[in-house]
Short mmCIF file of C-alpha atoms in Angstrom, two decimals:
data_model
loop_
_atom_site.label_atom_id
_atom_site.label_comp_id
_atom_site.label_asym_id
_atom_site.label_seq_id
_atom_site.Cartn_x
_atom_site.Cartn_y
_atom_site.Cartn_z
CA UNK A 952 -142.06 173.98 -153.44
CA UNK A 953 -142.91 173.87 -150.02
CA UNK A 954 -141.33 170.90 -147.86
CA UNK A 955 -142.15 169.75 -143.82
CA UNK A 956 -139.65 167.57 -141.87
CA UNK A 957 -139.93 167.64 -137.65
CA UNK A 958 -136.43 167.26 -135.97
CA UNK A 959 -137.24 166.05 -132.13
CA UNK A 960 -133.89 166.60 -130.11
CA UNK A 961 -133.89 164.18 -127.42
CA UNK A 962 -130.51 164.48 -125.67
CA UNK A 963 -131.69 165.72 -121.70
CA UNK A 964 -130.25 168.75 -120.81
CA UNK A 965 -128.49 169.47 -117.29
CA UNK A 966 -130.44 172.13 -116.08
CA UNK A 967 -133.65 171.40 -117.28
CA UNK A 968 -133.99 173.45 -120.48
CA UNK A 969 -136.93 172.05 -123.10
CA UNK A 970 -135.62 169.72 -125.52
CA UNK A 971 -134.82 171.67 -128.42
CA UNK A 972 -137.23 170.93 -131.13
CA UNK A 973 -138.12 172.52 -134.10
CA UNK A 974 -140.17 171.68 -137.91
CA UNK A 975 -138.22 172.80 -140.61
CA UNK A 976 -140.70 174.21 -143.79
CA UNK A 977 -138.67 174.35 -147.34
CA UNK A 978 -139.53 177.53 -148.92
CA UNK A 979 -137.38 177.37 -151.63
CA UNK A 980 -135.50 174.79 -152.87
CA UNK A 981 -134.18 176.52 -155.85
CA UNK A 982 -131.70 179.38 -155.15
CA UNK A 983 -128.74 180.22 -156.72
CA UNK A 984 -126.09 180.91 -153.76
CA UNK A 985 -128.48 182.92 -150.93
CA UNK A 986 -125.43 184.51 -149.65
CA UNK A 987 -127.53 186.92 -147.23
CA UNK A 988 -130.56 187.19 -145.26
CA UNK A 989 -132.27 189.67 -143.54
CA UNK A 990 -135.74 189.73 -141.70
CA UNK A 991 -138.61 192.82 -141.40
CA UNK A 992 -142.01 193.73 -142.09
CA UNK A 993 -141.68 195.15 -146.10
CA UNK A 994 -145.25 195.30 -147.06
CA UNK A 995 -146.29 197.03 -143.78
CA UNK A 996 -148.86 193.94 -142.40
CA UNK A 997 -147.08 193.68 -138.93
CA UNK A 998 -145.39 190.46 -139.62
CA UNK A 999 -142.08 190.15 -140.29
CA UNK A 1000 -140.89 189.47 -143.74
CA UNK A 1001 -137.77 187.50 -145.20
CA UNK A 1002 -135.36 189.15 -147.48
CA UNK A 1003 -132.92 187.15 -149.16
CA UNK A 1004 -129.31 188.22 -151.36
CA UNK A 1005 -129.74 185.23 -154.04
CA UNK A 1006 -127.04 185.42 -156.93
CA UNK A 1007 -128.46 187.79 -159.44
CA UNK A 1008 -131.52 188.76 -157.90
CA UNK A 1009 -132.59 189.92 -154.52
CA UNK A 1010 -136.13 189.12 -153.80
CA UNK A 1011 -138.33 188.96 -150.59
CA UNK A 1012 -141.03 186.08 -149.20
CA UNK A 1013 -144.25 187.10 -148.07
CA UNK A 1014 -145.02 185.93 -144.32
CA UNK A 1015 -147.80 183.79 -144.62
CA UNK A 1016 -148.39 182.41 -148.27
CA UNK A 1017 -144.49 183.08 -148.51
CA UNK A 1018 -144.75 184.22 -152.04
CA UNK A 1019 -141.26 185.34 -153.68
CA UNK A 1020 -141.24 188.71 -155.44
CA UNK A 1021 -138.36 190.48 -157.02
CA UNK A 1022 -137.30 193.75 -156.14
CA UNK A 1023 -134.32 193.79 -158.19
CA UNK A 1024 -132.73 191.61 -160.61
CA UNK A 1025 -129.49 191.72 -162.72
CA UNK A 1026 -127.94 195.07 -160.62
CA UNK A 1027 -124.24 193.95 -161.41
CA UNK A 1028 -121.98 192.18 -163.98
CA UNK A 1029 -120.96 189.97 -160.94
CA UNK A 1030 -122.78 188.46 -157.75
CA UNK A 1031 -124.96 189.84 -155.25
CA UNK A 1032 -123.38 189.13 -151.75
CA UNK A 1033 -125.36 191.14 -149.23
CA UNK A 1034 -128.64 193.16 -147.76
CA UNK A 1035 -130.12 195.29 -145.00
CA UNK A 1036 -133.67 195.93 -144.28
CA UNK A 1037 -134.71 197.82 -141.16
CA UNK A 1038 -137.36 200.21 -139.97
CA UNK A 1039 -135.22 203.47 -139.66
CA UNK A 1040 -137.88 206.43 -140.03
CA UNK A 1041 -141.16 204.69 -137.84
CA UNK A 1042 -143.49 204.17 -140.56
CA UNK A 1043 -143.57 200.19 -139.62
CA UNK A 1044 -142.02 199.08 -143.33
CA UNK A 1045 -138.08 198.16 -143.57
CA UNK A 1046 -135.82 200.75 -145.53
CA UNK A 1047 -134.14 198.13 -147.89
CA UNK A 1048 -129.68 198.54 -149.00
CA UNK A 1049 -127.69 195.83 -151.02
CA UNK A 1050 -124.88 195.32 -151.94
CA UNK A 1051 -123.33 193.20 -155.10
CA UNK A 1052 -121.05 193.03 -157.82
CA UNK A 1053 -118.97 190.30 -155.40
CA UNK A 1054 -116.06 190.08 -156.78
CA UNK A 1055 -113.07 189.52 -153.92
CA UNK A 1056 -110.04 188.93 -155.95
CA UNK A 1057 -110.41 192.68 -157.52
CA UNK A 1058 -109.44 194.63 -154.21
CA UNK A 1059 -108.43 198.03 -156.62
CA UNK A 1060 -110.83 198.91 -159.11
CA UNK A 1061 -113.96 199.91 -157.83
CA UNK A 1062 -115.57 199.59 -161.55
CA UNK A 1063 -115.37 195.73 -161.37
CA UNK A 1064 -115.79 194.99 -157.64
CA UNK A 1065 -118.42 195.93 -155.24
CA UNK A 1066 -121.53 197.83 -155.07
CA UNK A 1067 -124.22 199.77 -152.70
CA UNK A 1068 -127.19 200.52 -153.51
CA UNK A 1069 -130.81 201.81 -151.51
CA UNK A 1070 -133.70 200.76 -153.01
CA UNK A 1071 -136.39 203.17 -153.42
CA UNK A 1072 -139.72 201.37 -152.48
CA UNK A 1073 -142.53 201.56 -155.01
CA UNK A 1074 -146.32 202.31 -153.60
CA UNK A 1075 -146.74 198.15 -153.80
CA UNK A 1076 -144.05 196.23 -152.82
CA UNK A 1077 -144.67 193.33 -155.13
CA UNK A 1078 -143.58 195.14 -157.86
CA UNK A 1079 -139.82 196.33 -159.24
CA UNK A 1080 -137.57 198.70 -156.68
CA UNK A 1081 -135.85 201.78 -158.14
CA UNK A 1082 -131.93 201.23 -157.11
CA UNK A 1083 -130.23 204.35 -155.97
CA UNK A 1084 -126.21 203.87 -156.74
CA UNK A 1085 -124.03 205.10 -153.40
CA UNK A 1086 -120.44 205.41 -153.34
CA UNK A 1087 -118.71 202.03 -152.51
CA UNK A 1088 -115.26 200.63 -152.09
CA UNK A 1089 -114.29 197.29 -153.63
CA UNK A 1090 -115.10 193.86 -152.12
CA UNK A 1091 -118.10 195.10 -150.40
CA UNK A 1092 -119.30 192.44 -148.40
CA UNK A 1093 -121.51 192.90 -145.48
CA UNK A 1094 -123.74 195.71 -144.65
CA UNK A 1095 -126.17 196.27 -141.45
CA UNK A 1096 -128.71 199.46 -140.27
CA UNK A 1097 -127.26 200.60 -137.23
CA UNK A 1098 -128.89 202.74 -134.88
CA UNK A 1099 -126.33 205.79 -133.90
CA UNK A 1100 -128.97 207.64 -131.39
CA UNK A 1101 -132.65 207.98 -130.70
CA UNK A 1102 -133.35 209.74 -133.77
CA UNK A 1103 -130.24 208.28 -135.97
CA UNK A 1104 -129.49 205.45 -138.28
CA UNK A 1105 -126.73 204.85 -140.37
CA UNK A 1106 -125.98 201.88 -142.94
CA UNK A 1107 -122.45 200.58 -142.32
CA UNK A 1108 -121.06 198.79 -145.14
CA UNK A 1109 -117.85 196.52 -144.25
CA UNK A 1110 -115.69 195.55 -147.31
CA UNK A 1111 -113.78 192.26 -147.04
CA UNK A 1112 -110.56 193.76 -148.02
CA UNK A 1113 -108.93 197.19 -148.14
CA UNK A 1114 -108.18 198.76 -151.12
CA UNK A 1115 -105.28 197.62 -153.00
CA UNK A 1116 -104.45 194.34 -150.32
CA UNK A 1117 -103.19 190.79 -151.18
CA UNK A 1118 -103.23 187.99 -149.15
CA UNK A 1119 -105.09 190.27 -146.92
CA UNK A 1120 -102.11 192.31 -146.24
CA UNK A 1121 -101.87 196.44 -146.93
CA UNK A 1122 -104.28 199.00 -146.27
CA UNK A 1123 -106.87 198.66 -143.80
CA UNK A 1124 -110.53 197.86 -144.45
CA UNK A 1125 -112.34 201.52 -144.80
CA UNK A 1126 -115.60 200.61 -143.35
CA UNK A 1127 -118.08 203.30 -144.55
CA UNK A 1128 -120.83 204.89 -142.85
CA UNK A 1129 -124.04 206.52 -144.64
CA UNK A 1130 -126.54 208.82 -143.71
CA UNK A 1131 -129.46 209.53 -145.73
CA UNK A 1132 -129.83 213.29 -146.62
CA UNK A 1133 -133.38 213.62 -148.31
CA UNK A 1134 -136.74 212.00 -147.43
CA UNK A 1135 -136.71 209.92 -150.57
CA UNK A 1136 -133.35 208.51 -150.40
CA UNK A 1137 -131.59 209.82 -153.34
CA UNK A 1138 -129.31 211.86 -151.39
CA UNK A 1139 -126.69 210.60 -148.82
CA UNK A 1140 -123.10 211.42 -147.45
CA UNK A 1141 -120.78 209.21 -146.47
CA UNK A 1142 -117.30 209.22 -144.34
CA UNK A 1143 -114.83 206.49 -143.67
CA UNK A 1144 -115.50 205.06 -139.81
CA UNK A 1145 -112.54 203.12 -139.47
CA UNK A 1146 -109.72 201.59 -141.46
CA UNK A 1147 -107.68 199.81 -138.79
CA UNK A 1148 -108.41 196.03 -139.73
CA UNK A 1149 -107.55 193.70 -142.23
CA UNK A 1150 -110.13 190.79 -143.41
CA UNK A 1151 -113.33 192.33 -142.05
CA UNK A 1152 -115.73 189.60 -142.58
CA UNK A 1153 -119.40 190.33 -140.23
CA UNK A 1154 -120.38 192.96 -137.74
CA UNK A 1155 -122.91 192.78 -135.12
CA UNK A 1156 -124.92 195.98 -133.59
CA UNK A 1157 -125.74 195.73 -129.83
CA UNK A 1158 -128.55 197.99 -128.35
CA UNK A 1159 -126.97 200.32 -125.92
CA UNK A 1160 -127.98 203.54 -123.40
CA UNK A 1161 -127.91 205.81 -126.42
CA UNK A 1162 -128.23 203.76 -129.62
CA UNK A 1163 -126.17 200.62 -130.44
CA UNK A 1164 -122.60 199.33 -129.98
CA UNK A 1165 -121.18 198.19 -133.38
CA UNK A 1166 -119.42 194.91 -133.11
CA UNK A 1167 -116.42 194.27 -135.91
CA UNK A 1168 -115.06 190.97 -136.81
CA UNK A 1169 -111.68 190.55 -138.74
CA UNK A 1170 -108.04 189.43 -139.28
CA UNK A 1171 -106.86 190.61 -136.22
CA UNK A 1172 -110.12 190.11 -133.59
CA UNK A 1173 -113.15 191.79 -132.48
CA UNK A 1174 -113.48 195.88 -132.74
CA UNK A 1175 -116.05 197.87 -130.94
CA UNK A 1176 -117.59 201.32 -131.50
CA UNK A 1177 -120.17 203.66 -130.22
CA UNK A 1178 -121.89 206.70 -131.63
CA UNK A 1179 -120.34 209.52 -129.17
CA UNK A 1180 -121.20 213.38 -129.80
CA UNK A 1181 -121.72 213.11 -133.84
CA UNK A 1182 -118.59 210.37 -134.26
CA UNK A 1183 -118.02 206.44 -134.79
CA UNK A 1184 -115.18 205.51 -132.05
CA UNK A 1185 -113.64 203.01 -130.18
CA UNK A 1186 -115.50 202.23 -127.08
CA UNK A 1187 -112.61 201.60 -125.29
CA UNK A 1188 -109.08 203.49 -125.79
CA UNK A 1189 -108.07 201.07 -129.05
CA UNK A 1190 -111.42 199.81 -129.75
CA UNK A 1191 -110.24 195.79 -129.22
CA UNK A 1192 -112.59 193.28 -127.38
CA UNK A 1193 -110.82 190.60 -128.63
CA UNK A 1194 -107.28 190.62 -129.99
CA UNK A 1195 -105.68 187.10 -130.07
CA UNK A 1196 -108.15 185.39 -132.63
CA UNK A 1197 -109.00 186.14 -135.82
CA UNK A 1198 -113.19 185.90 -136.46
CA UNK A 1199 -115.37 185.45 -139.58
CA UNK A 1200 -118.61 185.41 -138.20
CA UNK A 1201 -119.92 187.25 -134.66
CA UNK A 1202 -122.65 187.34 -132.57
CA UNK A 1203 -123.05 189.05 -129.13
CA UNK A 1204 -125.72 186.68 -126.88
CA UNK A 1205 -126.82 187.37 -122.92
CA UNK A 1206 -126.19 184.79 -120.02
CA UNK A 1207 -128.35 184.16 -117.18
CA UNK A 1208 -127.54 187.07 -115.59
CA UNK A 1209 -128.00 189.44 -118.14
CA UNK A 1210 -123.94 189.74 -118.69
CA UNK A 1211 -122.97 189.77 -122.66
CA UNK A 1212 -121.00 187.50 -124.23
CA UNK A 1213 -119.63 187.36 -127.78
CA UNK A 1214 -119.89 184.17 -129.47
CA UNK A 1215 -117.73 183.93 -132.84
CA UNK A 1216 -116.39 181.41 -135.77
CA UNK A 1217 -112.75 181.51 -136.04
CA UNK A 1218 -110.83 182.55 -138.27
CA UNK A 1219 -112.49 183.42 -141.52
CA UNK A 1220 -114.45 180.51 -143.02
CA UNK A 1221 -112.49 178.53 -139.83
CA UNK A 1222 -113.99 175.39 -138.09
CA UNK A 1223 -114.15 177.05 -134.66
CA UNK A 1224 -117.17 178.18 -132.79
CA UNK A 1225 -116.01 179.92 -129.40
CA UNK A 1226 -117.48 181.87 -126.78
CA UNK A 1227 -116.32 184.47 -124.80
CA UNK A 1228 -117.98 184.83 -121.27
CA UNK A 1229 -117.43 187.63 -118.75
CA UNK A 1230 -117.35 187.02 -114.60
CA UNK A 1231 -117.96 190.59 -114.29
CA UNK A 1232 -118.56 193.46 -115.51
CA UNK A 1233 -117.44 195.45 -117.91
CA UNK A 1234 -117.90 193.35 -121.59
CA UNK A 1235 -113.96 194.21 -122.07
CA UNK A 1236 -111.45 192.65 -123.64
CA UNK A 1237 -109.47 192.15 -119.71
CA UNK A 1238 -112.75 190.43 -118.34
CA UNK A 1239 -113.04 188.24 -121.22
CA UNK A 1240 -112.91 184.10 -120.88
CA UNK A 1241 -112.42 182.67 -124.08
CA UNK A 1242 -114.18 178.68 -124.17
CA UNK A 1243 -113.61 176.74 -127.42
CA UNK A 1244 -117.35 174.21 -128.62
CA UNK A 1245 -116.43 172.73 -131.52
CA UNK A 1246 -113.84 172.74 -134.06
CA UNK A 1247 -115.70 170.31 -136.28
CA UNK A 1248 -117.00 172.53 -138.90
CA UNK A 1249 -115.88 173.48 -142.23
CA UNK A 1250 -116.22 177.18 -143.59
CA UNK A 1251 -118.22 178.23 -140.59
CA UNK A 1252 -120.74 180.86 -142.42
CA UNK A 1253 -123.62 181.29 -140.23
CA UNK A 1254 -124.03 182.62 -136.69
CA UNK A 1255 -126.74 183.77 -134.23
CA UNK A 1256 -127.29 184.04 -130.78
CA UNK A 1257 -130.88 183.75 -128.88
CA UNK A 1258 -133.24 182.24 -126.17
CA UNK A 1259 -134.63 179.82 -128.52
CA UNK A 1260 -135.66 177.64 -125.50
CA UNK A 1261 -137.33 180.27 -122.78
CA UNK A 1262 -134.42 179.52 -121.07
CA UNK A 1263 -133.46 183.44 -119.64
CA UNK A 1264 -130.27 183.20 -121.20
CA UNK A 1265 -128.90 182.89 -124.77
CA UNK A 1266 -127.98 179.88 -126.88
CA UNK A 1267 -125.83 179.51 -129.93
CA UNK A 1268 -126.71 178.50 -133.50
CA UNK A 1269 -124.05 178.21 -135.94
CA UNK A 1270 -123.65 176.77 -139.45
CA UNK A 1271 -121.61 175.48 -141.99
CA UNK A 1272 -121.55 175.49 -145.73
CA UNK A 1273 -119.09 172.32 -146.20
CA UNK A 1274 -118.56 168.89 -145.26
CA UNK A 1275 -116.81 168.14 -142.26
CA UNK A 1276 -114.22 165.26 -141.70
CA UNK A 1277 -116.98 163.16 -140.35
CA UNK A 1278 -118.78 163.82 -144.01
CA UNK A 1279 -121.44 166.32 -142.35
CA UNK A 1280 -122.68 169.89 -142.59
CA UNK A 1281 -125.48 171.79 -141.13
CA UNK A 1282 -126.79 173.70 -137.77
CA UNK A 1283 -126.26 173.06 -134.73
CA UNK A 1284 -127.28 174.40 -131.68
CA UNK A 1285 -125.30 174.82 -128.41
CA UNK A 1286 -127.27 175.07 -125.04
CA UNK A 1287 -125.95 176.38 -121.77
CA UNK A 1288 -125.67 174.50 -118.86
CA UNK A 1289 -125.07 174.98 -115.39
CA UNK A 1290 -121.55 173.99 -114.92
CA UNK A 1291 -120.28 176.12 -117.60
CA UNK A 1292 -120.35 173.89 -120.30
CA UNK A 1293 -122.84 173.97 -123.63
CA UNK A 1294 -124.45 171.11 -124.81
CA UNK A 1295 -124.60 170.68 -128.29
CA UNK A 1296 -127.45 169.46 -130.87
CA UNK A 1297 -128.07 169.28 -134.43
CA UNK A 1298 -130.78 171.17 -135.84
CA UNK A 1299 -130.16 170.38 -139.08
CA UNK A 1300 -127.90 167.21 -140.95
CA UNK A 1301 -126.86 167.13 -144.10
CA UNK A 1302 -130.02 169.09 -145.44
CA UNK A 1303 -128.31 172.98 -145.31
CA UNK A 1304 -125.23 174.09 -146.55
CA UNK A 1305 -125.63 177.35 -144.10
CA UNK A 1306 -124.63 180.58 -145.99
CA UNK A 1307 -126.69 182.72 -143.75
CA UNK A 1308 -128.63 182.13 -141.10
CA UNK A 1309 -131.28 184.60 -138.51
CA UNK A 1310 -133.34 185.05 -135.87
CA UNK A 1311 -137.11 185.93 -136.04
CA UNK A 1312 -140.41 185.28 -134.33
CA UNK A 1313 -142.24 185.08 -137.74
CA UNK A 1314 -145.62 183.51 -136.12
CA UNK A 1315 -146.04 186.06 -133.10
CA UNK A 1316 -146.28 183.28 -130.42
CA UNK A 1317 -143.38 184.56 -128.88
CA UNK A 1318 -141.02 181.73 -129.87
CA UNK A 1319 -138.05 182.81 -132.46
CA UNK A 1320 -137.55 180.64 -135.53
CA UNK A 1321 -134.57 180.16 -137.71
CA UNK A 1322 -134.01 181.29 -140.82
CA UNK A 1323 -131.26 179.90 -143.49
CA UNK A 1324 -130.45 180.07 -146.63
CA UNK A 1325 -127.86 177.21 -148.45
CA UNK A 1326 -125.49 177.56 -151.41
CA UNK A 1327 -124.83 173.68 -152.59
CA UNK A 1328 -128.44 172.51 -150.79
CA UNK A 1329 -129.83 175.31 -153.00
CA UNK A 1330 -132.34 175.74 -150.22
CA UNK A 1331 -134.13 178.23 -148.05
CA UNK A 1332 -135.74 177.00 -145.26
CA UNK A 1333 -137.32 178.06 -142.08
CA UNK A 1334 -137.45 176.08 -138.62
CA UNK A 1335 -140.54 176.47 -136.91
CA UNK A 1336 -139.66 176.44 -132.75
CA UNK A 1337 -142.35 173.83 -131.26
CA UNK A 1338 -139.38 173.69 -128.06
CA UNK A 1339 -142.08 174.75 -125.25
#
């Protein structure tokens, strides 16, 4: 079932940004939990696709009619928690990985928590995907395509926990790096690329000179690595960009002047949505300025960073999956202004319990849309940008 609703945002903004406004379409209102997203072109039309992790199935909506078709279903005894879809050999159709079997009070036996899998694609995409099982640790979690060089993608799967921990104490997190062998995808090797951090709950890749920076999120702060001469390593001599704050959720955005910055909620599941701004360059953890927006949310779950509004510079979405103390939950969005401060509006009240949330242009008039899926609203939704 297919619902419209048109949010006008009418607060003014300093520095004469458009008023953020966007219509929000239901395209499903019947999930199961919708614990990931992801967003590319699977049946090869040119228009980007959605992709969505739902409990036992993981299915993908048509752009367009938005159809639902299954690609797998049943995988795992347990949940499915995550799933990655990205163009990684040119032929203009998304490889597709998942992950499932959640299960994040096991942290030992790999038999009853976690699971990675690629999915062979079938010559229509419509119909049933042939899973492919890869080695996994337990409490896999998140996974994302990242791009290593020119010619080189790996998948990077992040467990929440390291093997054996409790409380989130013990071994690190061995985050695990694939590369696929054969043209088919039956046949891939695997090494650990790091095992230094505790509670690793999101990544982010970055584009970069030579391929992408990968962005880790955990107990102890924010990690990040490059692809250097055939190895995963620190970019910097220990690898930290942010070491004082624990983060569930990151997102690295642009300001006006084409510096990064690395938005993030803190800790895991926290109420915290803070930004951390550079007044020069390098992105490193001693140029960093930390700036605290809100700490009004309740398991913080969904995080992106944009130009939503044509502004030439990034703004912040973020969303959470419970009610607040005020009785609310929802997206917000958090605009830059001039004198350093972000202005903050709500995209959506009440009506998403934010799980996961993205970033597309889904129409091709230029203007990115977000994408989010809710748990307890048992909704998927899209918000169409009408902002300029």
């Amino acid at each position: 079932m297919i619902h419209w609703l048109s949010y006008l945002f009418t607060a003014v903004l300093i520095n004469n940004s458009p008023e953020p406004h966007f219509q929000a379409q239901t395209l499903d209102d019947n999930i199961q939990i919708g614990y990931g997203l992801a967003i590319g072109d699977v049946d090869g039309d040119g228009k980007p696709d959605i992709l969505l992790a739902d409990k036992n199935e993981f299915v993908w909506y048509r752009n367009g009619d938005w159809k639902r078709f299954v690609m797998v279903k049943d995988l795992t005894e347990y949940d499915n928690v995550c799933i990655a879809a990205r163009d990684i050999n040119g032929d203009g159709m998304v490889e597709v990985a998942v992950g499932a079997q959640w299960n994040p009070g096991e942290t030992s036996n790999e038999q009853k928590s976690g699971s990675v899998h690629y999915l062979i694609r079938p010559e229509d995409p419509t119909k049933a995907w042939e899973p492919v099982k890869l080695h996994h640790e337990p409490t896999v979690h998140r996974m994302r395509w990242v791009k290593a060089n020119d010619n080189l993608f790996h998948l990077v799967m992040l467990p929440l926990h390291g093997r054996g921990n409790k409380g989130g104490s013990g071994d690190g997190v061995k985050v695990i790096a694939y590369e696929q062998i054969d043209k088919e995808g039956r046949d891939w090797k695997h090494w650990v690329l790091d095992q230094s951090m505790h509670v690793t709950h999101n990544m982010e890749p970055v584009p970069s000179e030579t391929g992408e920076t990968l962005y880790i999120g955990g107990k102890e702060g924010v990690k990040a690595f490059s692809y250097q001469d055939g190895v995963w390593t620190h970019k910097s001599k220990d690898g930290w960009l942010v070491n004082e704050y624990g983060f569930g959720e990151i997102r690295v955005g642009k300001d006006a002047v084409g510096n990064s910055f690395l938005a993030g909620v803190e800790p895991f599941h926290g109420p915290t949505l803070s930004v951390y701004t550079v007044d020069k360059k390098p992105f490193a953890i001693e140029n960093l300025n930390r700036t605290l927006l809100t700490s009004a949310m309740m398991q913080g779950h969904g995080l992106a960073t944009a130009d939503l509004l044509n502004m030439g510079e990034d703004q912040i979405v973020v969303g959470w999956r419970e009610a607040n103390d005020d009785g609310d939950l929802g997206i917000k969005m958090f605009v830059p202004q001039e004198d350093g401060s972000w202005e903050k509006h709500w995209l959506d009240k009440n009506d998403m319990a934010c799980e996961d949330l993205k970033v597309a242009d889904l129409d091709g008039d230029g203007k990115p849309e977000i994408i989010a899926s809710g748990r307890a609203t048992k909704n998927l939704k899209i918000y169409w940008n009408k902002s300029y």
